[in-house]
mmCIF file with all atom_site columns, C-alpha atoms in Angstrom:
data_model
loop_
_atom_site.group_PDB
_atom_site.id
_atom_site.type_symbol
_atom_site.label_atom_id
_atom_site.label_alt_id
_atom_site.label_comp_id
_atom_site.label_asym_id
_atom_site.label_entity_id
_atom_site.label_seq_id
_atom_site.pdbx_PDB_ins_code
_atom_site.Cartn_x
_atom_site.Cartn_y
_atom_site.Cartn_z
_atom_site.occupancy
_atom_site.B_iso_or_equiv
_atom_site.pdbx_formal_charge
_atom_site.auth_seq_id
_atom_site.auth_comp_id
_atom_site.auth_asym_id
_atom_site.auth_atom_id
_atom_site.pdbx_PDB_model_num
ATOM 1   C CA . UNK A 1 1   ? -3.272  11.807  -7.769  1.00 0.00 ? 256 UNK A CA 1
ATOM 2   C CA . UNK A 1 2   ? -6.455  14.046  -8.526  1.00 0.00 ? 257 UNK A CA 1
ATOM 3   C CA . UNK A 1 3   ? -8.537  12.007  -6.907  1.00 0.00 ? 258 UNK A CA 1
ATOM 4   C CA . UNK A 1 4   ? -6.605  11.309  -3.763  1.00 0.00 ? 259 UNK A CA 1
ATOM 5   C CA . UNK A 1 5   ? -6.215  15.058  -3.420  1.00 0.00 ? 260 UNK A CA 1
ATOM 6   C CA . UNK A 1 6   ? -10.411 15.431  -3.658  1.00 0.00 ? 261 UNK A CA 1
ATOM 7   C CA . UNK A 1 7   ? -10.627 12.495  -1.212  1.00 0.00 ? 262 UNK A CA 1
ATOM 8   C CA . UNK A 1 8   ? -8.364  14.017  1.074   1.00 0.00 ? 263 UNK A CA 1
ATOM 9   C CA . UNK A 1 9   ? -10.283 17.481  1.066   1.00 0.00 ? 264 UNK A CA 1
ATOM 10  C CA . UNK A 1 10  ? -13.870 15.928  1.060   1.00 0.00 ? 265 UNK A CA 1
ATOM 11  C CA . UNK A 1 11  ? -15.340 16.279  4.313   1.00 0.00 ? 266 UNK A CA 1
ATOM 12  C CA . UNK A 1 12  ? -16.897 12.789  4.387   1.00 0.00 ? 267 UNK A CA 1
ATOM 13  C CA . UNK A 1 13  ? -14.069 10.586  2.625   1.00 0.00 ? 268 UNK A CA 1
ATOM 14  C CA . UNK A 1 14  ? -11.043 12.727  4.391   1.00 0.00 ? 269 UNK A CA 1
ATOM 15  C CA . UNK A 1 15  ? -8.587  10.923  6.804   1.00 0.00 ? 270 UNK A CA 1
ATOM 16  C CA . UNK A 1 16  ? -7.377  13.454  8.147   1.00 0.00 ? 271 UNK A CA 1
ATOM 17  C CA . UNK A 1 17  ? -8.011  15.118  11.207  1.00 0.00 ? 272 UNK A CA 1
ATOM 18  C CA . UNK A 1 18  ? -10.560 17.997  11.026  1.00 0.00 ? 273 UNK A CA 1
ATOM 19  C CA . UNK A 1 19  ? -8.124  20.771  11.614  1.00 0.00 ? 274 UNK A CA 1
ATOM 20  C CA . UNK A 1 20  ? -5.605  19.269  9.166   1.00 0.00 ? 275 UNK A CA 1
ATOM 21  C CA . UNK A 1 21  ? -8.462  18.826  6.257   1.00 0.00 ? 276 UNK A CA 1
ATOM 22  C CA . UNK A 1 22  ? -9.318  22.652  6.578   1.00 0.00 ? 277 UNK A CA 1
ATOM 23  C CA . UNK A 1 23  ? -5.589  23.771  5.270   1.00 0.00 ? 278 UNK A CA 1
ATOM 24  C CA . UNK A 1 24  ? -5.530  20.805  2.982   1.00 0.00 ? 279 UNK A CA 1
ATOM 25  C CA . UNK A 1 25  ? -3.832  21.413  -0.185  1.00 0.00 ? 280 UNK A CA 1
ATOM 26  C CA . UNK A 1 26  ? -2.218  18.350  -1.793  1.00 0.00 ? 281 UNK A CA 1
ATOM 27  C CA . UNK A 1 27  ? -0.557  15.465  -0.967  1.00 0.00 ? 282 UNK A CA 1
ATOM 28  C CA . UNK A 1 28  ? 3.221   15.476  -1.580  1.00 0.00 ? 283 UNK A CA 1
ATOM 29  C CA . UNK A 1 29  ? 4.165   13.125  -4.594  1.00 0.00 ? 284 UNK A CA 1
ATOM 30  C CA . UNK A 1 30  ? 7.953   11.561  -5.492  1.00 0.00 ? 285 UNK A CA 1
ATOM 31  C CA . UNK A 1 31  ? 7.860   12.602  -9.166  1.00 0.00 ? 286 UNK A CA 1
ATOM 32  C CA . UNK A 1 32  ? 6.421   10.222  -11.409 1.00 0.00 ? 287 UNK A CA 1
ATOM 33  C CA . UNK A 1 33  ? 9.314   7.777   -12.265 1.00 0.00 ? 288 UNK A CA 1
ATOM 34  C CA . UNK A 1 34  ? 8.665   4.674   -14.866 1.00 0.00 ? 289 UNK A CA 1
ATOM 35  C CA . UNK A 1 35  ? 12.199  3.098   -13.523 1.00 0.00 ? 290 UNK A CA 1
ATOM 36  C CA . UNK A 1 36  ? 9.369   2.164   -10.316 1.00 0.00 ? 291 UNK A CA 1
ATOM 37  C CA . UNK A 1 37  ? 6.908   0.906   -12.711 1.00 0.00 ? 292 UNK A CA 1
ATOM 38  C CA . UNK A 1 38  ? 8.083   -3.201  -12.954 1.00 0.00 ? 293 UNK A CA 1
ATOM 39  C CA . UNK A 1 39  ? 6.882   -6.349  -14.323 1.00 0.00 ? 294 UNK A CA 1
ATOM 40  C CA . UNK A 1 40  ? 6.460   -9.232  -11.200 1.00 0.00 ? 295 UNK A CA 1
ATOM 41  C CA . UNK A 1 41  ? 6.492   -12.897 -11.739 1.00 0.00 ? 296 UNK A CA 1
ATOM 42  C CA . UNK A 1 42  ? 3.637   -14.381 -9.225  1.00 0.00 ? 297 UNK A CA 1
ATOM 43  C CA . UNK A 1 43  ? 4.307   -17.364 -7.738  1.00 0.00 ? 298 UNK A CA 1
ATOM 44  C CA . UNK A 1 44  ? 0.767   -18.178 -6.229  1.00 0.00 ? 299 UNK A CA 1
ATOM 45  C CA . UNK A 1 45  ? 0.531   -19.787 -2.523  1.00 0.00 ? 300 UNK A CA 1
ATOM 46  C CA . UNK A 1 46  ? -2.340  -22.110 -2.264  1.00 0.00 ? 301 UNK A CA 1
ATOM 47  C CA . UNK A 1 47  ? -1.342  -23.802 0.907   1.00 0.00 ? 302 UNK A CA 1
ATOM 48  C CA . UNK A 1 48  ? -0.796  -20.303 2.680   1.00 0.00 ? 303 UNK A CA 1
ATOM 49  C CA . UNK A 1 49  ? -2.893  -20.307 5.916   1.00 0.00 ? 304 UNK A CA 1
ATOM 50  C CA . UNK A 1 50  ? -4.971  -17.577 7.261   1.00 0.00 ? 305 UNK A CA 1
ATOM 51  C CA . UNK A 1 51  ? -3.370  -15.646 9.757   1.00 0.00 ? 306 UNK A CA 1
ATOM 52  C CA . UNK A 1 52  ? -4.075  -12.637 11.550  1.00 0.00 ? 307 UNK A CA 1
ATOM 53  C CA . UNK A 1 53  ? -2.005  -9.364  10.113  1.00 0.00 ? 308 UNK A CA 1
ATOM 54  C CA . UNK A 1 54  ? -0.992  -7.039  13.013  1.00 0.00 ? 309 UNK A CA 1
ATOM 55  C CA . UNK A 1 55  ? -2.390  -3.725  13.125  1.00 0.00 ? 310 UNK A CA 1
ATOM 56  C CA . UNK A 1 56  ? -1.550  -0.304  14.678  1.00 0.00 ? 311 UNK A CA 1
ATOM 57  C CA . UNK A 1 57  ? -4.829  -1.050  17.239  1.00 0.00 ? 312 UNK A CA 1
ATOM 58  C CA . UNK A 1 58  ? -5.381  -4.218  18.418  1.00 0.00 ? 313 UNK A CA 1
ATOM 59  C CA . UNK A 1 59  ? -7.536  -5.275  15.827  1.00 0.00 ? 314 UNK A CA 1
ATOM 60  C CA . UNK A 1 60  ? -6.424  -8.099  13.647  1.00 0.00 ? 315 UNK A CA 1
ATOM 61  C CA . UNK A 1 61  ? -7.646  -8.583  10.271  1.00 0.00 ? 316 UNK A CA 1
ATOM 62  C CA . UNK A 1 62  ? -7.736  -11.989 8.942   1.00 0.00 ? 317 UNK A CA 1
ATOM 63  C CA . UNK A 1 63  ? -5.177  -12.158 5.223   1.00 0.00 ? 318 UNK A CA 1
ATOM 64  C CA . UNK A 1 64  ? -4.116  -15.021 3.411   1.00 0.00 ? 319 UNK A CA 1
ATOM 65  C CA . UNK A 1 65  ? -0.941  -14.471 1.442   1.00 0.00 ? 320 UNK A CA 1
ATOM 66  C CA . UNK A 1 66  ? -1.856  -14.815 -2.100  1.00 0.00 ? 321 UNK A CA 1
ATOM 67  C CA . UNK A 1 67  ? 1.543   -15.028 -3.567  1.00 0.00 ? 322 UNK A CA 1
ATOM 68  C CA . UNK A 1 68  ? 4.876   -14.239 -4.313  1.00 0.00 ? 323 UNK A CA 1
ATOM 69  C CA . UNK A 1 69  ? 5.865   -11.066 -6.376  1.00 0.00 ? 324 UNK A CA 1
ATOM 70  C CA . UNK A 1 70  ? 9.643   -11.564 -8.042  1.00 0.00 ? 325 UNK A CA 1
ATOM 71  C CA . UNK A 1 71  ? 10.882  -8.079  -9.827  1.00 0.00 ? 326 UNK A CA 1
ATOM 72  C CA . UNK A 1 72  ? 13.710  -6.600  -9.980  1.00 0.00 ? 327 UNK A CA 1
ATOM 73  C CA . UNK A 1 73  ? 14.512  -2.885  -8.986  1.00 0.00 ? 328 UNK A CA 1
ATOM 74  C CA . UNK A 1 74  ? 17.410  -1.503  -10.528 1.00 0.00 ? 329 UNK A CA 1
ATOM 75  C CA . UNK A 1 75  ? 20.278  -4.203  -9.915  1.00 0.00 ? 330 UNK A CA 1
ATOM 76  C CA . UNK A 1 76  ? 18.478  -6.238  -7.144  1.00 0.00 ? 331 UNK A CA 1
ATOM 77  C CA . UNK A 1 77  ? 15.880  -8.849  -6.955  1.00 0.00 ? 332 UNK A CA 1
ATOM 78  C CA . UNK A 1 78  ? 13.103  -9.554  -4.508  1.00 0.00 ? 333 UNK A CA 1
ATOM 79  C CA . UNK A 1 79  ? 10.798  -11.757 -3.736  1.00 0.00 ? 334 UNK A CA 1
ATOM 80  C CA . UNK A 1 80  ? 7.840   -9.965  -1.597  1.00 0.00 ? 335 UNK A CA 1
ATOM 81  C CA . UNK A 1 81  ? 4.754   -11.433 -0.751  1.00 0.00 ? 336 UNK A CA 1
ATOM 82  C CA . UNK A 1 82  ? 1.163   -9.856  -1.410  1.00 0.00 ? 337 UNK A CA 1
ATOM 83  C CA . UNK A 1 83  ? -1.849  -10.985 0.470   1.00 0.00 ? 338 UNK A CA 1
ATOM 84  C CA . UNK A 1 84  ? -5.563  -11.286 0.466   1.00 0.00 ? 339 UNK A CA 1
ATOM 85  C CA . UNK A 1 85  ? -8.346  -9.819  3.210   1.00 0.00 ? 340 UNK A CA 1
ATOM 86  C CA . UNK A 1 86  ? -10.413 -12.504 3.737   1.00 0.00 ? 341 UNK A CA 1
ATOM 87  C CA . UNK A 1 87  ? -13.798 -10.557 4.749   1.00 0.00 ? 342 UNK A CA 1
ATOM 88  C CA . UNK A 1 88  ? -13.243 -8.311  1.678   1.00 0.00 ? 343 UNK A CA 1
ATOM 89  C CA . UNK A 1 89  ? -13.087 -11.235 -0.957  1.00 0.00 ? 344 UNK A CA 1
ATOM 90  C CA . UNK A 1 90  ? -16.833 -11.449 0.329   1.00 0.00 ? 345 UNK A CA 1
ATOM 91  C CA . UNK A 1 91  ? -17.596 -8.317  -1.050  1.00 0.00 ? 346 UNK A CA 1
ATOM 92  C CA . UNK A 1 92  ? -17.920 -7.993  -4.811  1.00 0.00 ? 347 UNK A CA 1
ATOM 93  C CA . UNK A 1 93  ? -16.471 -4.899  -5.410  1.00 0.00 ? 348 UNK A CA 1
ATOM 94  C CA . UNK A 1 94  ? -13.411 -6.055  -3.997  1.00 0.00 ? 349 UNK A CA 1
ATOM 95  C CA . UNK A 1 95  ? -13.551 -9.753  -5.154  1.00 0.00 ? 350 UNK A CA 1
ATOM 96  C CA . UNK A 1 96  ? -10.438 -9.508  -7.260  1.00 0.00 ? 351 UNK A CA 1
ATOM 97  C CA . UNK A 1 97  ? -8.461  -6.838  -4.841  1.00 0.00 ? 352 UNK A CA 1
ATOM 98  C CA . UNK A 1 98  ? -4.939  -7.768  -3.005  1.00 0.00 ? 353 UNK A CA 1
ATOM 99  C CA . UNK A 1 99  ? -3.127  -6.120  -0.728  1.00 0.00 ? 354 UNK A CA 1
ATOM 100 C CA . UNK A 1 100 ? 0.910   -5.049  -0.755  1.00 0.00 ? 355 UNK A CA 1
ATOM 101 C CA . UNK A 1 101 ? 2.085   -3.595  2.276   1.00 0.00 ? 356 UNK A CA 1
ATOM 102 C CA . UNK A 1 102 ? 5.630   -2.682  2.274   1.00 0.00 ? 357 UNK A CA 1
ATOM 103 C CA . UNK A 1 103 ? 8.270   -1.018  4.086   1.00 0.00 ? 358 UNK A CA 1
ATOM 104 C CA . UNK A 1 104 ? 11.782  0.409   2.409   1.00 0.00 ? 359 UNK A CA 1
ATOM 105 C CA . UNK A 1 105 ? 14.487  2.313   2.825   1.00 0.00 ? 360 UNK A CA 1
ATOM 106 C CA . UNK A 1 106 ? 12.779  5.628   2.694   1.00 0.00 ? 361 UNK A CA 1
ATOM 107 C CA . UNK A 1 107 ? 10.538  4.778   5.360   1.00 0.00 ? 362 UNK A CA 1
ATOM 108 C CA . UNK A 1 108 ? 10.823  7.622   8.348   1.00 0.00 ? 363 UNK A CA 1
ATOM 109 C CA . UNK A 1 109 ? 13.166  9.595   5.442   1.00 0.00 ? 364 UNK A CA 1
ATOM 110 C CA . UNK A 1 110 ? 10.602  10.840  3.263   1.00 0.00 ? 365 UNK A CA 1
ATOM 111 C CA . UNK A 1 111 ? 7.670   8.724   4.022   1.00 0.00 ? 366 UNK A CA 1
ATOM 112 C CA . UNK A 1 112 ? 5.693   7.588   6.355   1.00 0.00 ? 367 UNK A CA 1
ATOM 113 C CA . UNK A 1 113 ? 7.563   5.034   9.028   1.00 0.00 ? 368 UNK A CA 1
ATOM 114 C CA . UNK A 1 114 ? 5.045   2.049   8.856   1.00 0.00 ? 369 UNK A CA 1
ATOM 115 C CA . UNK A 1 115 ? 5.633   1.660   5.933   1.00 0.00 ? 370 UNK A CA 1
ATOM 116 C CA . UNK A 1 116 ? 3.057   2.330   2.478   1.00 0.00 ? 371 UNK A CA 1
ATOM 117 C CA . UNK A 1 117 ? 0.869   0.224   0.727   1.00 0.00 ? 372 UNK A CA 1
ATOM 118 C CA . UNK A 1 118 ? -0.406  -0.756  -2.738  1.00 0.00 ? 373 UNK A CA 1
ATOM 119 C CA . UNK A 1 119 ? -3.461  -2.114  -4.191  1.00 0.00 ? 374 UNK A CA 1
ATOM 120 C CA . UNK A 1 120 ? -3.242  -4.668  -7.258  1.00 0.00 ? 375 UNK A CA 1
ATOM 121 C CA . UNK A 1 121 ? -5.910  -6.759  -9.069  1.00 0.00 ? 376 UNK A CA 1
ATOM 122 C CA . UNK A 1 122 ? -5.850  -10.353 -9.333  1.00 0.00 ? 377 UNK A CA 1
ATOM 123 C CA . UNK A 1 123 ? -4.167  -11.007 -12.680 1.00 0.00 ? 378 UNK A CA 1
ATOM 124 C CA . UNK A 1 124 ? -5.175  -13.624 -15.536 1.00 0.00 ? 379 UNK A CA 1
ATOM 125 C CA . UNK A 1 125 ? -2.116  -14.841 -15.564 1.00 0.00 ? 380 UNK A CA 1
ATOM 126 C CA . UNK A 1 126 ? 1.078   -15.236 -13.822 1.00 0.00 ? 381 UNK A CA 1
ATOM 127 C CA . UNK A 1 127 ? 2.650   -11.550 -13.881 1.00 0.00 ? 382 UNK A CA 1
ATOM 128 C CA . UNK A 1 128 ? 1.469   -8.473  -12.463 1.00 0.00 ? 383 UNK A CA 1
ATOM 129 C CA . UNK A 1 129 ? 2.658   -5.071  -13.148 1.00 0.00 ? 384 UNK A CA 1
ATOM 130 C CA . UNK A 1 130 ? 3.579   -3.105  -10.318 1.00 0.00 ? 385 UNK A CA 1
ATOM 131 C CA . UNK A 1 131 ? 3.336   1.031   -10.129 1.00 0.00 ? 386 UNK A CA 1
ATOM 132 C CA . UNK A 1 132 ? 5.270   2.267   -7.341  1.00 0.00 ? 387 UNK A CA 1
ATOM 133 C CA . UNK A 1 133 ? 3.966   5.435   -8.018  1.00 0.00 ? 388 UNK A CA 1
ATOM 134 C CA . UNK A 1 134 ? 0.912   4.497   -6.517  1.00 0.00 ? 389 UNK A CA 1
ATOM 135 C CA . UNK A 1 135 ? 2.003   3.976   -3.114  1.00 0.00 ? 390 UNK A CA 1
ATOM 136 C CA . UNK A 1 136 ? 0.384   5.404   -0.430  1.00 0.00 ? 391 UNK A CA 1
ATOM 137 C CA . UNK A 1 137 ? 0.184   5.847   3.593   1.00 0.00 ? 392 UNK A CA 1
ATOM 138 C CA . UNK A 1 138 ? -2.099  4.273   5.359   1.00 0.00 ? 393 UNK A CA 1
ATOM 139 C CA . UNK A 1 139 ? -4.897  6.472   6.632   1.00 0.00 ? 394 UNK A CA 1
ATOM 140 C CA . UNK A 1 140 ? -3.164  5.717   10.656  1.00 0.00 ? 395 UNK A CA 1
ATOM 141 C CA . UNK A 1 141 ? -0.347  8.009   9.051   1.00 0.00 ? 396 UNK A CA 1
ATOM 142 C CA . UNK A 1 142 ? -2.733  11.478  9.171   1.00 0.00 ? 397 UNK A CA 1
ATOM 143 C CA . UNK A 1 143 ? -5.112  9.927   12.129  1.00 0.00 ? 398 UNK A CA 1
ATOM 144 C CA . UNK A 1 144 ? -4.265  8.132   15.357  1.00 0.00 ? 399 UNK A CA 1
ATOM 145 C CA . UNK A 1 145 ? -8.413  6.744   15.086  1.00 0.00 ? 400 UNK A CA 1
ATOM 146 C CA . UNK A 1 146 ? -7.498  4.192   12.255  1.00 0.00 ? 401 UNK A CA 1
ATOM 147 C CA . UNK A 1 147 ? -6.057  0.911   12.981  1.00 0.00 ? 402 UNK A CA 1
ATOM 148 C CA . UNK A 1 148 ? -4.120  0.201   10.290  1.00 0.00 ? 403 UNK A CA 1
ATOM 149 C CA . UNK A 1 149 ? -2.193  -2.885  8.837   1.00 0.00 ? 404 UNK A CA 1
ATOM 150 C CA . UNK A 1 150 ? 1.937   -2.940  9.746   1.00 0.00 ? 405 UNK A CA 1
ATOM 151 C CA . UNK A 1 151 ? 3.550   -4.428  6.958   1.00 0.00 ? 406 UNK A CA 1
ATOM 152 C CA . UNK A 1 152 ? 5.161   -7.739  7.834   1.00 0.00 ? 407 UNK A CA 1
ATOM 153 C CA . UNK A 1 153 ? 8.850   -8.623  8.283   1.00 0.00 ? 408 UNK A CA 1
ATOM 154 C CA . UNK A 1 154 ? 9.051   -10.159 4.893   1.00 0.00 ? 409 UNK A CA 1
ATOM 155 C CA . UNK A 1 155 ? 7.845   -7.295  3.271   1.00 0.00 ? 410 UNK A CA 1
ATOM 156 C CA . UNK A 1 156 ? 10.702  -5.134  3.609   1.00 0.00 ? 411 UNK A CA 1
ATOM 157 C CA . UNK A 1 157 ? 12.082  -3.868  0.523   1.00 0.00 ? 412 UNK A CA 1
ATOM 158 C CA . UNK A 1 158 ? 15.719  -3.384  0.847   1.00 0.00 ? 413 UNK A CA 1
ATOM 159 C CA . UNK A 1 159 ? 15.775  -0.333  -1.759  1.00 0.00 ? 414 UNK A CA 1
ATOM 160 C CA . UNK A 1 160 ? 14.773  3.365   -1.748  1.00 0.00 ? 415 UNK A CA 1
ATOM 161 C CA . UNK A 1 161 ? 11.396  3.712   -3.413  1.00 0.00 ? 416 UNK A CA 1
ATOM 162 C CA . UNK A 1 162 ? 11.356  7.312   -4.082  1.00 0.00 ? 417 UNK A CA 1
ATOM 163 C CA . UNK A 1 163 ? 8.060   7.142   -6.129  1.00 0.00 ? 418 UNK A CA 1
ATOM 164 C CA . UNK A 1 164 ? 4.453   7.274   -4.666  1.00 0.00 ? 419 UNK A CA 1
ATOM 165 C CA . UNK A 1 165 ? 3.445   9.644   -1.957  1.00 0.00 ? 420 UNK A CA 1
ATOM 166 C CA . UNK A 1 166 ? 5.793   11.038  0.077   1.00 0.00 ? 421 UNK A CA 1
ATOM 167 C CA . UNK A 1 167 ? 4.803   11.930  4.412   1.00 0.00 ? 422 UNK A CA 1
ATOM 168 C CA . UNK A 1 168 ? 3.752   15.430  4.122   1.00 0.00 ? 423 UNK A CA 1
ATOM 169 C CA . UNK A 1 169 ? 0.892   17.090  3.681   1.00 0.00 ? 424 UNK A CA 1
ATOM 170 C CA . UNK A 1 170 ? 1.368   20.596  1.677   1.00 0.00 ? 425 UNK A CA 1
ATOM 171 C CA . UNK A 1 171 ? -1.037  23.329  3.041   1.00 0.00 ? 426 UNK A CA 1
#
């Protein structure tokens, strides 16, 4: 959370708009909760096609969904899919890197309305542990000049997340 706060206030990394970065403070966090921090069976999809992900802009990314995530949040189960960018696999940094957009039931109450993302690692082996509390907004949520990634239909999680950052900015 640090370290999104510093990005956030640094002039160069910032995504939000100029006027909005000067009375930066923090970013407003759900409490840390470990009843969002869940074990996910991944059922890989090496047939999935490449497709183009819609975007806030017109641009359209190129993903490739990389598998299934099964978990359980309190009494329900889901199966949501996670996906991989097909220009950043090129780049080594982000070799091992997938992508989890998602949308839920706090979406436009609490956070931001399309919807918040995660970033997970390519695991060894078939489970992944997933840390709600490190959901964030995209970047188009604090600046109308990013073109960011809507979260598909499938990747709406019927449950209130209340964990990860929140759609306010604290000055």
């Amino acid at each position: 959370r640090h370290q999104q706060n510093l990005e956030f206030s640094d002039s160069l990394e910032s995504p939000l708009e100029e006027k909005d970065r000067l009375e930066f403070e923090s970013l407003d966090w759900y409490p840390l909760d470990t009843n969002f921090i869940v074990w996910a069976r991944m059922e890989r999809s090496p047939e999935a096609e490449v497709f183009e992900m819609p975007t806030s802009t017109d641009r359209k990314p190129e993903y490739r969904q990389y598998a299934i995530l099964h978990f359980t949040l309190g009494d329900s189960t889901f199966a949501v899919p996670i996906y991989r960018n097909m220009r950043l696999k090129q780049i080594p940094m982000y070799k091992d890197h997938l992508f989890f957009p998602f949308s839920d039931l706090t979406n436009s109450f609490g956070t931001y309305g399309g919807g918040r993302y995660l970033d997970l690692q390519i695991p060894e082996g078939d489970s992944v542990l997933i840390d709600f509390n490190r959901a964030y907004n995209p970047y188009c949520a604090y600046n109308g000049k990013y073109s960011c990634p809507i979260p598909p239909r499938k990747n709406q999680i019927n449950f209130q997340i209340k964990a990860g950052v929140r759609y306010r900015v604290t000055h």
